[in-house]
PDB file of C-alpha atoms (C1' of nucleotides) in Angstrom:
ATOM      1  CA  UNK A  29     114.261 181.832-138.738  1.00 42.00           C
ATOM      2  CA  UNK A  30     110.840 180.107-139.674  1.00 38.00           C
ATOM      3  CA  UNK A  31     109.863 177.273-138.014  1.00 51.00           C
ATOM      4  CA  UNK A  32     110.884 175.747-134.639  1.00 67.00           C
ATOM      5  CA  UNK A  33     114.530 176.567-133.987  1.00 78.00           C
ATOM      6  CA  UNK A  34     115.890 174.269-131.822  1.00 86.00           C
ATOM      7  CA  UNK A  35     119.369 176.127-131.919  1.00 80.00           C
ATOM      8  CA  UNK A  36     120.880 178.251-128.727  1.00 73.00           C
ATOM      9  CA  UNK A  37     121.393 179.758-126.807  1.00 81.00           C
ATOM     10  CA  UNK A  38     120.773 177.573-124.542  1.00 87.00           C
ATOM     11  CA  UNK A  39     121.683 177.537-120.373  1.00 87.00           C
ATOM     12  CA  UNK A  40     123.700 173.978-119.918  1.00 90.00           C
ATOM     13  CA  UNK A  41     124.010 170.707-121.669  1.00 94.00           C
ATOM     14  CA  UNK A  42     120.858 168.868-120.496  1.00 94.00           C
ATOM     15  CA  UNK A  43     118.923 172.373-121.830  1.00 92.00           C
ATOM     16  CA  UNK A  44     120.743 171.645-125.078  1.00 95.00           C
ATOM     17  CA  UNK A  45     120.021 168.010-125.157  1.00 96.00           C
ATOM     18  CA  UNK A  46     116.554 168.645-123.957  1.00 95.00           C
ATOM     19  CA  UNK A  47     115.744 170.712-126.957  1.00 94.00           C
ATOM     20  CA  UNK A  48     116.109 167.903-129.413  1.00 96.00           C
ATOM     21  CA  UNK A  49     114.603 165.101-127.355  1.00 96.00           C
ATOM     22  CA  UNK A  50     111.170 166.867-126.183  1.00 94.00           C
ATOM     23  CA  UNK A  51     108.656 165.506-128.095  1.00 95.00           C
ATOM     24  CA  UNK A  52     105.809 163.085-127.103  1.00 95.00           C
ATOM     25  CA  UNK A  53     107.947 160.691-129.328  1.00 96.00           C
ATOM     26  CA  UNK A  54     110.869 161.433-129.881  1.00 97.00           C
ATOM     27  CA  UNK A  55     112.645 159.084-127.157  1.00 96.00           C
ATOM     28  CA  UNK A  56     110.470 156.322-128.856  1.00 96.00           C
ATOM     29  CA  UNK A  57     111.070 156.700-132.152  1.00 97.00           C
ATOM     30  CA  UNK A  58     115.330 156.700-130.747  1.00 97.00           C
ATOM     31  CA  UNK A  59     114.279 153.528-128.871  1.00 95.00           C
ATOM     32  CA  UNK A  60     112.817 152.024-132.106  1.00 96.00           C
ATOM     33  CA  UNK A  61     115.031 152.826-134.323  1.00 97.00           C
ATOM     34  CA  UNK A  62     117.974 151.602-132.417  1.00 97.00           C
ATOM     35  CA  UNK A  63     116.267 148.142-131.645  1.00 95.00           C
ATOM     36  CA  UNK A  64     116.173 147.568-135.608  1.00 96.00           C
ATOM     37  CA  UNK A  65     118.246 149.430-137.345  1.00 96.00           C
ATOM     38  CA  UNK A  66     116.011 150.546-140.300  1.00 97.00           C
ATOM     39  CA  UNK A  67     112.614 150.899-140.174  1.00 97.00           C
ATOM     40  CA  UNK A  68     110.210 152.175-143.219  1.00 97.00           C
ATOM     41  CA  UNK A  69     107.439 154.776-142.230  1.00 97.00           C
ATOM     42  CA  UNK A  70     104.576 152.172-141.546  1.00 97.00           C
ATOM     43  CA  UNK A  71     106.677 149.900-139.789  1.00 97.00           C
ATOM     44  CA  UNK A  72     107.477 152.673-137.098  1.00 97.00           C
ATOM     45  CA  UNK A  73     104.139 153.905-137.095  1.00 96.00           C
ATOM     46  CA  UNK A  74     102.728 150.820-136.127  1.00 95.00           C
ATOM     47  CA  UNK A  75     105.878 150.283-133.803  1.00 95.00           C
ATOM     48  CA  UNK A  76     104.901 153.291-131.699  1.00 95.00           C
ATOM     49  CA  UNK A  77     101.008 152.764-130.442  1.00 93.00           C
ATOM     50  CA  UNK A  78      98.978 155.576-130.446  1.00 94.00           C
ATOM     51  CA  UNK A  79     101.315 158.114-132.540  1.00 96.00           C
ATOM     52  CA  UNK A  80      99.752 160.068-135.264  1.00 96.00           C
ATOM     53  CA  UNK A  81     100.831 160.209-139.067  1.00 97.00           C
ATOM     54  CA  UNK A  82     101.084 163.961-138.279  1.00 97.00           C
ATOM     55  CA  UNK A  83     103.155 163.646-135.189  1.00 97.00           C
ATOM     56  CA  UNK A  84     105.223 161.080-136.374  1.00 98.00           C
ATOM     57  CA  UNK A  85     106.316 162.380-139.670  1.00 98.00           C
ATOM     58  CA  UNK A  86     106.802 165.980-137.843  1.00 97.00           C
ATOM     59  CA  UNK A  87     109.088 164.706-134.927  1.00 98.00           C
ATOM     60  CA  UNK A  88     111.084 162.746-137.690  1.00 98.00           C
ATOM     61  CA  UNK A  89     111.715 165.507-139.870  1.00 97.00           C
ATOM     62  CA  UNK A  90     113.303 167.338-136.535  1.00 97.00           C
ATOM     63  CA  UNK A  91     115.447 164.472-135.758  1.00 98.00           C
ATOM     64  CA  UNK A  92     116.330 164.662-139.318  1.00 97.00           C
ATOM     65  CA  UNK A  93     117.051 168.369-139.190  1.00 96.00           C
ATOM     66  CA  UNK A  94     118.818 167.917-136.059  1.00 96.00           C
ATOM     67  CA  UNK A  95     121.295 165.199-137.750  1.00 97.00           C
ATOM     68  CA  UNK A  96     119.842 162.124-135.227  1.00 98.00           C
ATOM     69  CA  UNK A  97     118.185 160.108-138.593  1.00 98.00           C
ATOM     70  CA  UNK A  98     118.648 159.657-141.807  1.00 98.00           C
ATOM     71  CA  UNK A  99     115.627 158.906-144.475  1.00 98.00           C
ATOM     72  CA  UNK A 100     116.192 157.375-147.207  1.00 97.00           C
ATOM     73  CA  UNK A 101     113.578 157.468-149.933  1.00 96.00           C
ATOM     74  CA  UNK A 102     113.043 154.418-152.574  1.00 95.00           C
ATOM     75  CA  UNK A 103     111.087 155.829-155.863  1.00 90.00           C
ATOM     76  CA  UNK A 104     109.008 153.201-156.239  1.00 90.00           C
ATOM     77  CA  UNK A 105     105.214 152.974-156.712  1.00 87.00           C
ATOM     78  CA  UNK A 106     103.799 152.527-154.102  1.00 92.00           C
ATOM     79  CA  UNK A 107     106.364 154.716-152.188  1.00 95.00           C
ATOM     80  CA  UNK A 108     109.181 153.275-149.699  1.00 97.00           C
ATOM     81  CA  UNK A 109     111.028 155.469-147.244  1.00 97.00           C
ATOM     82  CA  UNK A 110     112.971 154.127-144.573  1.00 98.00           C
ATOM     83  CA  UNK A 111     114.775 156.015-141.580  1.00 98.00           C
ATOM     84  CA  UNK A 112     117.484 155.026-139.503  1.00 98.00           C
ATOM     85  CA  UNK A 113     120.131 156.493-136.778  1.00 98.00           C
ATOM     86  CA  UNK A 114     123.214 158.425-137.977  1.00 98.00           C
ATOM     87  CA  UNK A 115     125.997 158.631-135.493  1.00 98.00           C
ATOM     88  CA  UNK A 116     124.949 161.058-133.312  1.00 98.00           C
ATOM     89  CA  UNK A 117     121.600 160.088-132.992  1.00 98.00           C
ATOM     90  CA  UNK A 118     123.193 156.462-131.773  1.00 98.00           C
ATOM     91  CA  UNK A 119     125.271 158.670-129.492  1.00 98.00           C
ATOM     92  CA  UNK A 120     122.667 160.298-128.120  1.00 98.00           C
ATOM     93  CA  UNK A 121     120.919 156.903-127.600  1.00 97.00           C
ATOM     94  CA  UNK A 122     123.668 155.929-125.652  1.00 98.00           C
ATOM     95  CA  UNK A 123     124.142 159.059-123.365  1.00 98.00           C
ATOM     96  CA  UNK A 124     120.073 158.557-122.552  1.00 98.00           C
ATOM     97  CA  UNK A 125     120.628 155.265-121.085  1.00 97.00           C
ATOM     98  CA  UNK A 126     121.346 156.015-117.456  1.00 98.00           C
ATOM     99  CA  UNK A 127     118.619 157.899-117.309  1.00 97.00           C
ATOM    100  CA  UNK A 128     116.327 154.884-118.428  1.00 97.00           C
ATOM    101  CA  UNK A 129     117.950 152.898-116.368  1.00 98.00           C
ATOM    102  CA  UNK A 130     117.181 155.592-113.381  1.00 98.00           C
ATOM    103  CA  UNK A 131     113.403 155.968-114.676  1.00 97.00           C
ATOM    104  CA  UNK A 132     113.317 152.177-114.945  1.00 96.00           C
ATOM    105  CA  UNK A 133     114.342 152.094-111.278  1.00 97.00           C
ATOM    106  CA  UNK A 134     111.730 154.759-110.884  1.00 96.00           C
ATOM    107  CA  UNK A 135     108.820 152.820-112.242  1.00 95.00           C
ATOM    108  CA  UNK A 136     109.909 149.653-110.319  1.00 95.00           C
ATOM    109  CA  UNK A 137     109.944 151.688-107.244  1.00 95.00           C
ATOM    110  CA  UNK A 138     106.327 153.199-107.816  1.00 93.00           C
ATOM    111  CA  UNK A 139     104.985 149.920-108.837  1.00 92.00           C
ATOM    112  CA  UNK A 140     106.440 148.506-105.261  1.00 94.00           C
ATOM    113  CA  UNK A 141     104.548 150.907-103.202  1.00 90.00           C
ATOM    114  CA  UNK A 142     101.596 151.006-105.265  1.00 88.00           C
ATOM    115  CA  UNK A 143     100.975 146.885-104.266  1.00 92.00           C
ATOM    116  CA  UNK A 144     101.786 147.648-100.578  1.00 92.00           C
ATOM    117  CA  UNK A 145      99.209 150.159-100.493  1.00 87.00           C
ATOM    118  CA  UNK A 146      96.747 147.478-101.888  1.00 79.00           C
TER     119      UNK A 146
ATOM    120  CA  UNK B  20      93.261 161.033-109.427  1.00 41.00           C
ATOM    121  CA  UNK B  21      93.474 164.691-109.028  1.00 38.00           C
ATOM    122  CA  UNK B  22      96.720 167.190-110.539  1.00 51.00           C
ATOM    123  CA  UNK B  23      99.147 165.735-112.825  1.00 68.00           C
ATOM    124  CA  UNK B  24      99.940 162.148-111.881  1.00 78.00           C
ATOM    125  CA  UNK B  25     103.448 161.160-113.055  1.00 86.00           C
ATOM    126  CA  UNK B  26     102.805 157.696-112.185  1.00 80.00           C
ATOM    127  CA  UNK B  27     102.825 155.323-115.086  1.00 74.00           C
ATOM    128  CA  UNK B  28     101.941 152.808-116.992  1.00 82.00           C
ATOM    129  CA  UNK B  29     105.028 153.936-118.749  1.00 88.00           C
ATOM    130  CA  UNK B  30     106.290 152.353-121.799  1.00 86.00           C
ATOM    131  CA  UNK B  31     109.860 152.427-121.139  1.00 90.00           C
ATOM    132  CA  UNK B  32     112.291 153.889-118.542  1.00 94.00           C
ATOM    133  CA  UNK B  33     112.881 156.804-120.307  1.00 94.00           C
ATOM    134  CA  UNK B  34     109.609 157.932-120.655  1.00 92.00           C
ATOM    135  CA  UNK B  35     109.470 157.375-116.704  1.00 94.00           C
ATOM    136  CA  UNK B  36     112.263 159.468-115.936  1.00 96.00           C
ATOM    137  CA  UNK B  37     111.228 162.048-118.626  1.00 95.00           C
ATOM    138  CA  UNK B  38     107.536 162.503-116.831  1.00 94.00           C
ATOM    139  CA  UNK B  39     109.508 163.239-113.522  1.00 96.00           C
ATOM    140  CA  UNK B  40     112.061 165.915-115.399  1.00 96.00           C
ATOM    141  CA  UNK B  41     109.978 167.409-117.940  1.00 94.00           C
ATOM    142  CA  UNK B  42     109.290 170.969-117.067  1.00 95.00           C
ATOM    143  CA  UNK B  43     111.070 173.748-118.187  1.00 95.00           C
ATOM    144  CA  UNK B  44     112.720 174.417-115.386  1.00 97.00           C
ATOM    145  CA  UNK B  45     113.098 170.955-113.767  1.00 97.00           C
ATOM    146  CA  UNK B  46     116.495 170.446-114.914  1.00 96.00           C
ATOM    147  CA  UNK B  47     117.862 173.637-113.921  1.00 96.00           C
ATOM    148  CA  UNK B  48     116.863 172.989-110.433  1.00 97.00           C
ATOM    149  CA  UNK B  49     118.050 170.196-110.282  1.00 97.00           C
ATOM    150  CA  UNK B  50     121.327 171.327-111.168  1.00 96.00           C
ATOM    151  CA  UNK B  51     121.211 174.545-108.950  1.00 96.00           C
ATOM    152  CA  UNK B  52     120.578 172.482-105.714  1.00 98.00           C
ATOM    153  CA  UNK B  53     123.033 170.114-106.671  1.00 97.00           C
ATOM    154  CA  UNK B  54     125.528 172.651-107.257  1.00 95.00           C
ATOM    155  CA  UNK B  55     124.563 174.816-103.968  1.00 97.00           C
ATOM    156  CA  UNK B  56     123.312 171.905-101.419  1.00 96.00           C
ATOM    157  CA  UNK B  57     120.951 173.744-100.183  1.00 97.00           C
ATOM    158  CA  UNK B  58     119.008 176.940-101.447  1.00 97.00           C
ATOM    159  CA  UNK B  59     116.238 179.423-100.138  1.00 97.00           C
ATOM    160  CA  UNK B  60     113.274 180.223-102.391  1.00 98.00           C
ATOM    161  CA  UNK B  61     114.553 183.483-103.014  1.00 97.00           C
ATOM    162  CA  UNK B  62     118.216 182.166-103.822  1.00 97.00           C
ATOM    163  CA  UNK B  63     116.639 179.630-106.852  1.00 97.00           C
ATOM    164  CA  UNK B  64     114.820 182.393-107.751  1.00 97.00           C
ATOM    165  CA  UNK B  65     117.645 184.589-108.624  1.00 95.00           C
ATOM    166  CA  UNK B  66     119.763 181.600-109.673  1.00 95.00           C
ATOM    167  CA  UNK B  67     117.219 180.828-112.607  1.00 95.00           C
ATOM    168  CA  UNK B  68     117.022 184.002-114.510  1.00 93.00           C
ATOM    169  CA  UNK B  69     113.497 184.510-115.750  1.00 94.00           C
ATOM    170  CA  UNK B  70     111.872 182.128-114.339  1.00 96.00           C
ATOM    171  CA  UNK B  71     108.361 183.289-112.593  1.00 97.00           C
ATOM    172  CA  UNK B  72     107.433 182.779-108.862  1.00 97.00           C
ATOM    173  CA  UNK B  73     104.433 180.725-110.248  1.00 97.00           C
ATOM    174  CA  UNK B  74     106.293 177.971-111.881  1.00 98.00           C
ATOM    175  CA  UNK B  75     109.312 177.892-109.102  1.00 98.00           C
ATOM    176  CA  UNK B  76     107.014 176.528-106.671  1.00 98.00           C
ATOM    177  CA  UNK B  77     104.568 174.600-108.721  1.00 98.00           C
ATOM    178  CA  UNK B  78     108.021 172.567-109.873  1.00 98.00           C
ATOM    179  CA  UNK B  79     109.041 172.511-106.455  1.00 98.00           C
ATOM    180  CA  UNK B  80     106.367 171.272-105.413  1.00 97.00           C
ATOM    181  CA  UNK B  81     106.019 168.846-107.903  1.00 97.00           C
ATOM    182  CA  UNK B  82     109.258 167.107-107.278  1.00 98.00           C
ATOM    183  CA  UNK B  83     109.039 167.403-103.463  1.00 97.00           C
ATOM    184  CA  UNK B  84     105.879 164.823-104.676  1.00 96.00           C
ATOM    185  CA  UNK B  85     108.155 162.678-106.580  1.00 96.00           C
ATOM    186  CA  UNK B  86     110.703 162.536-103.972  1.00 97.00           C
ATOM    187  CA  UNK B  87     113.515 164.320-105.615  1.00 98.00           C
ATOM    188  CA  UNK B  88     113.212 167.418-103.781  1.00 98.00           C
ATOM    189  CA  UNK B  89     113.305 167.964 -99.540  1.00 98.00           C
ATOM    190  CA  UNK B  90     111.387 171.077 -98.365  1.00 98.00           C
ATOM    191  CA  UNK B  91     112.624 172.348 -94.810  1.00 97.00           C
ATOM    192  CA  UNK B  92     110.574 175.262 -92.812  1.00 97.00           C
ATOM    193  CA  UNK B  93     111.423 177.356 -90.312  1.00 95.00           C
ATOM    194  CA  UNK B  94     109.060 179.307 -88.442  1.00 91.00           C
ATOM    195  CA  UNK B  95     110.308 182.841 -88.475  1.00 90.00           C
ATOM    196  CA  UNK B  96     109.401 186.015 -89.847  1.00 88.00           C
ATOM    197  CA  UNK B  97     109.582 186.549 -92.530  1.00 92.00           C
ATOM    198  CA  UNK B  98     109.496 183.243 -93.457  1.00 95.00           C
ATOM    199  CA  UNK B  99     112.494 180.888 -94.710  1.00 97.00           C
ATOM    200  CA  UNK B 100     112.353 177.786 -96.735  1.00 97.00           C
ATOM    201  CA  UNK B 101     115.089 175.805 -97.950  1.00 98.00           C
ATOM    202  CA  UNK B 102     115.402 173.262-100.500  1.00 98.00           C
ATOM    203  CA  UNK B 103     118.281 170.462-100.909  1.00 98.00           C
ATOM    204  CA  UNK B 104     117.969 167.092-103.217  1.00 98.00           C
ATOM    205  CA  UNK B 105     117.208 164.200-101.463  1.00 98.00           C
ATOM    206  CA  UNK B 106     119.453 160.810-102.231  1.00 98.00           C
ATOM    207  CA  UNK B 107     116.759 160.376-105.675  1.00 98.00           C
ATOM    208  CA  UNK B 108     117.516 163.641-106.584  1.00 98.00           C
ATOM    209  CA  UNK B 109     120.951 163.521-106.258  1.00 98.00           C
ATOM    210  CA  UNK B 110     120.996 160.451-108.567  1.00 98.00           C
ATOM    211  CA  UNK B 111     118.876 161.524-111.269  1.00 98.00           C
ATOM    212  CA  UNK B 112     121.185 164.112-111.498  1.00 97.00           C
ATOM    213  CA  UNK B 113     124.170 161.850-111.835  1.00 98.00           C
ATOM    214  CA  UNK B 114     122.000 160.097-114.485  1.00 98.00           C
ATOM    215  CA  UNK B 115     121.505 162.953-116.047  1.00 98.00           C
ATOM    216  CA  UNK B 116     124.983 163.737-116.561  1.00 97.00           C
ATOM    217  CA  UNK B 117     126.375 162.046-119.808  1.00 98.00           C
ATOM    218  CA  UNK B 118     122.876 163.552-121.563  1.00 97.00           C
ATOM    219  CA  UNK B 119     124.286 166.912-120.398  1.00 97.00           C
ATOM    220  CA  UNK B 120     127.886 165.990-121.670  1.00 98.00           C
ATOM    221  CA  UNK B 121     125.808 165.157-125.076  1.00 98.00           C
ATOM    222  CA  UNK B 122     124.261 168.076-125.266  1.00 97.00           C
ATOM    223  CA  UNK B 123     127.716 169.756-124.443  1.00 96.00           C
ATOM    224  CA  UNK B 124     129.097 168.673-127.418  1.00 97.00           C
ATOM    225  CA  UNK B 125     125.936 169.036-129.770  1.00 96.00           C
ATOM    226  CA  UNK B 126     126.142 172.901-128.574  1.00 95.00           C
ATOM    227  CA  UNK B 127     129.747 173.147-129.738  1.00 95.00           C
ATOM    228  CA  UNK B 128     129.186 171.755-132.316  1.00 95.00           C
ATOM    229  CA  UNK B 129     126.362 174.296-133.423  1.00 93.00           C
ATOM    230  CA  UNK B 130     128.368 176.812-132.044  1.00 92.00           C
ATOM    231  CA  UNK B 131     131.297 175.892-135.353  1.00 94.00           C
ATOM    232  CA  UNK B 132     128.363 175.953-137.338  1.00 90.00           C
ATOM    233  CA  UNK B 133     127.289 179.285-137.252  1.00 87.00           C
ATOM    234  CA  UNK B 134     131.119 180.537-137.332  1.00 92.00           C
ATOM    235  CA  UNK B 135     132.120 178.629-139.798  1.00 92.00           C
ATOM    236  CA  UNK B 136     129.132 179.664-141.772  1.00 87.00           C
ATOM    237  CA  UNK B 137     129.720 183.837-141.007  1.00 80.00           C
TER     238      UNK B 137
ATOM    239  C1'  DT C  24     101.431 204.454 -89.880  1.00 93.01           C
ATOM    240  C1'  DT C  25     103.524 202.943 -93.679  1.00 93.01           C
ATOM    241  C1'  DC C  26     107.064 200.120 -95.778  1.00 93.01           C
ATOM    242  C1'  DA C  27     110.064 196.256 -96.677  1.00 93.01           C
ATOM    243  C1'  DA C  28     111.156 191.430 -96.713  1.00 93.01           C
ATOM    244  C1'  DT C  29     109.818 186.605 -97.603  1.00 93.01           C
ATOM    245  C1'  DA C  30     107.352 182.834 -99.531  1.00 93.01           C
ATOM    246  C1'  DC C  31     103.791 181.951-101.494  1.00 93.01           C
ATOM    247  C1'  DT C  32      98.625 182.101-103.824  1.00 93.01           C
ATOM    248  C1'  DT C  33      95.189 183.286-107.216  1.00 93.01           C
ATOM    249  C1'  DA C  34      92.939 184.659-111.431  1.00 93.01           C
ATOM    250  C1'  DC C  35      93.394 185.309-116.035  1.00 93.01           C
ATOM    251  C1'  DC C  36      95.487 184.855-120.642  1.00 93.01           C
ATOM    252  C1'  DT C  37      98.347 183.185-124.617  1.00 93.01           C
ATOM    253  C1'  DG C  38     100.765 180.113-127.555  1.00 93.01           C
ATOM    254  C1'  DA C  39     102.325 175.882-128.750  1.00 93.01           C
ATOM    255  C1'  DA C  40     101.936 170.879-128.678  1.00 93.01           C
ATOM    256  C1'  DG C  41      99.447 167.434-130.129  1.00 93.01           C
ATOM    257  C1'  DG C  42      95.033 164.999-131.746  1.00 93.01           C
ATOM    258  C1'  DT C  43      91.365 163.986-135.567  1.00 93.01           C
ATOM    259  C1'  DA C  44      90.005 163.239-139.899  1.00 93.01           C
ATOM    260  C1'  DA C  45      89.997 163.806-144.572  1.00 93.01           C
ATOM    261  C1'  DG C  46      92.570 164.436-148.931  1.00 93.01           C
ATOM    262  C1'  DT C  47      96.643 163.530-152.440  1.00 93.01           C
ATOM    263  C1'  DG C  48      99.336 161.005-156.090  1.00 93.01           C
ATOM    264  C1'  DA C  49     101.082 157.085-158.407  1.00 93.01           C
ATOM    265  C1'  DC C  50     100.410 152.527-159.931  1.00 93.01           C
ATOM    266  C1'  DG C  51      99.138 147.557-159.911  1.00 93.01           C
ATOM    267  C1'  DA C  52      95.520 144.196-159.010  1.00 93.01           C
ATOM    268  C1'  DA C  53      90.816 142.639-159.317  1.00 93.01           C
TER     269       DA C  53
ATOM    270  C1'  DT D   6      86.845 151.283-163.369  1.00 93.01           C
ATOM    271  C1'  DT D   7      87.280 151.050-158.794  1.00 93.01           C
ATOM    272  C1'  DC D   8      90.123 149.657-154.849  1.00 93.01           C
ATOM    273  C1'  DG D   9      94.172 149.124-152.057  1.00 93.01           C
ATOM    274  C1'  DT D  10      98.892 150.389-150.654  1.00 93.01           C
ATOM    275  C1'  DC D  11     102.118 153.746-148.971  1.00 93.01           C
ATOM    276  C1'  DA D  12     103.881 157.984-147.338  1.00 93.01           C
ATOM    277  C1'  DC D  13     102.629 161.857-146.577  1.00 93.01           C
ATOM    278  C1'  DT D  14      99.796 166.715-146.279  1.00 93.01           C
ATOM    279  C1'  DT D  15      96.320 169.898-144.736  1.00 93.01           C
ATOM    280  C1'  DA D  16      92.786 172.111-142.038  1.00 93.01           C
ATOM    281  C1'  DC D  17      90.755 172.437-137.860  1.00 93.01           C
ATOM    282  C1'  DC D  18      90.268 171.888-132.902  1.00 93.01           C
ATOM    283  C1'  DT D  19      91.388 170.999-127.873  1.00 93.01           C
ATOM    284  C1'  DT D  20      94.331 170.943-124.100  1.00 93.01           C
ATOM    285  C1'  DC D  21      97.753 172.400-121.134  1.00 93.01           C
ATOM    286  C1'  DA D  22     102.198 174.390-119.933  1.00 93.01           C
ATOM    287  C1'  DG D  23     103.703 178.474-118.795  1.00 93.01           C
ATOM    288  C1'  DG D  24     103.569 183.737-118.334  1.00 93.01           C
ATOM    289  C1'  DT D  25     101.734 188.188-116.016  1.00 93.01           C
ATOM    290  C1'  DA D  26     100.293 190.659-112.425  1.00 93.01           C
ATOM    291  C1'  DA D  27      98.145 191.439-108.291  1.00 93.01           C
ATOM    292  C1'  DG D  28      97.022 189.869-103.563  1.00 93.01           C
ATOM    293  C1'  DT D  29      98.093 187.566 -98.677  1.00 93.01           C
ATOM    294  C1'  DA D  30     100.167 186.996 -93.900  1.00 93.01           C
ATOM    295  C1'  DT D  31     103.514 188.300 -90.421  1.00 93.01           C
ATOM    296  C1'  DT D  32     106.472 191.329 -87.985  1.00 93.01           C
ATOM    297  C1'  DG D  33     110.156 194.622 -87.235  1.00 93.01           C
ATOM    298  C1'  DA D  34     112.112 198.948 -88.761  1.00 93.01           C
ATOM    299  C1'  DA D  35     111.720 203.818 -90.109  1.00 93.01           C
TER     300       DA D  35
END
DNA sequence: TTCAATACTTACCTGAAGGTAAGTGACGAA
DNA sequence: TTCGTCACTTACCTTCAGGTAAGTATTGAA
């Protein structure tokens, strides 16, 4: 196959669910799209500080390959696309949140010890 | 600082918890010490088919730093060092779980895919 | 005296992820 | 006629995660 896989075989679930969630952004764009539903190309962009056009449109077009968002493209002039979450990529939002909830903990925890080593 | 932080500023929790299991092994040894309780080098080593020596202790290492990971030595020759998840550990993993059970079912379903497209 | 076992350590190299910056095409507004 | 908007696209470059392979220290066994 050509480019990036992200297919088997793969070792255990989290190696499966791994594959399609590694990616600078790809937990952000998830988050961002979940928050409001539908979001056009600019709107995410300037959603998620710091991302590149190239990096964003790239990790989108995975997540769209891998079924987690669906674009939808408008032809007008000038040019409106907007993306959301199909099913599984709500699914998948919801099967992550534990582990936010852990890494939330996480950051809490760090930010504790940091100001009692002040 | 020095090596590779994994402190924040984070933007969210998953992106905290990601920093802390990202690594392509993380997850698998995290799972292997939960599974065993308590493994020698050596043992992980064999448990995690193709992994190199290198990047078994550098994770190791890494997540005895963030706490997920207790490293016990005994003085003998030749030498013997077990690892065993500490109570952190032991929860990530559990937060890790319905992403696995995700990535369970994304695997099957790739898995009806491919047959049904033989 | 050499070898095996164990848990590393070190130096070097490659490939992929991601960043930067500029270009494209269509059309309406100024 | 030039500019701005929008959603890309392309070429080029840097960085770093991870792989390979060899070396280290200790001691008992052959």
């Amino acid at each position: 196959m050509a480019s990036g896989d992200r297919c088997g075989p793969y070792i255990c679930g989290i190696d499966a669910a791994m594959d399609v969630v590694s990616g600078k952004w790809k937990s952000l764009i998830l988050w961002e799209l979940d928050n409001h539903g539908t979001r056009r190309f600019g709107e995410l962009k300037r959603g998620l500080p710091g991302v590149s056009e190239k990096m964003l449109i790239q990790h989108l077009r995975e997540m769209e390959q891998d079924g987690l968002v669906h674009r939808e493209v408008y032809r007008e002039v000038p040019p409106k696309v907007e993306y959301s979450l199909t099913e599984h990529g709500r699914s998948l939002n919801e099967a992550l949140g534990p582990l936010g909830e852990w890494g939330q903990r996480r950051a809490e925890r760090l930010a504790a010890e940091a100001a009692a080593a002040s």
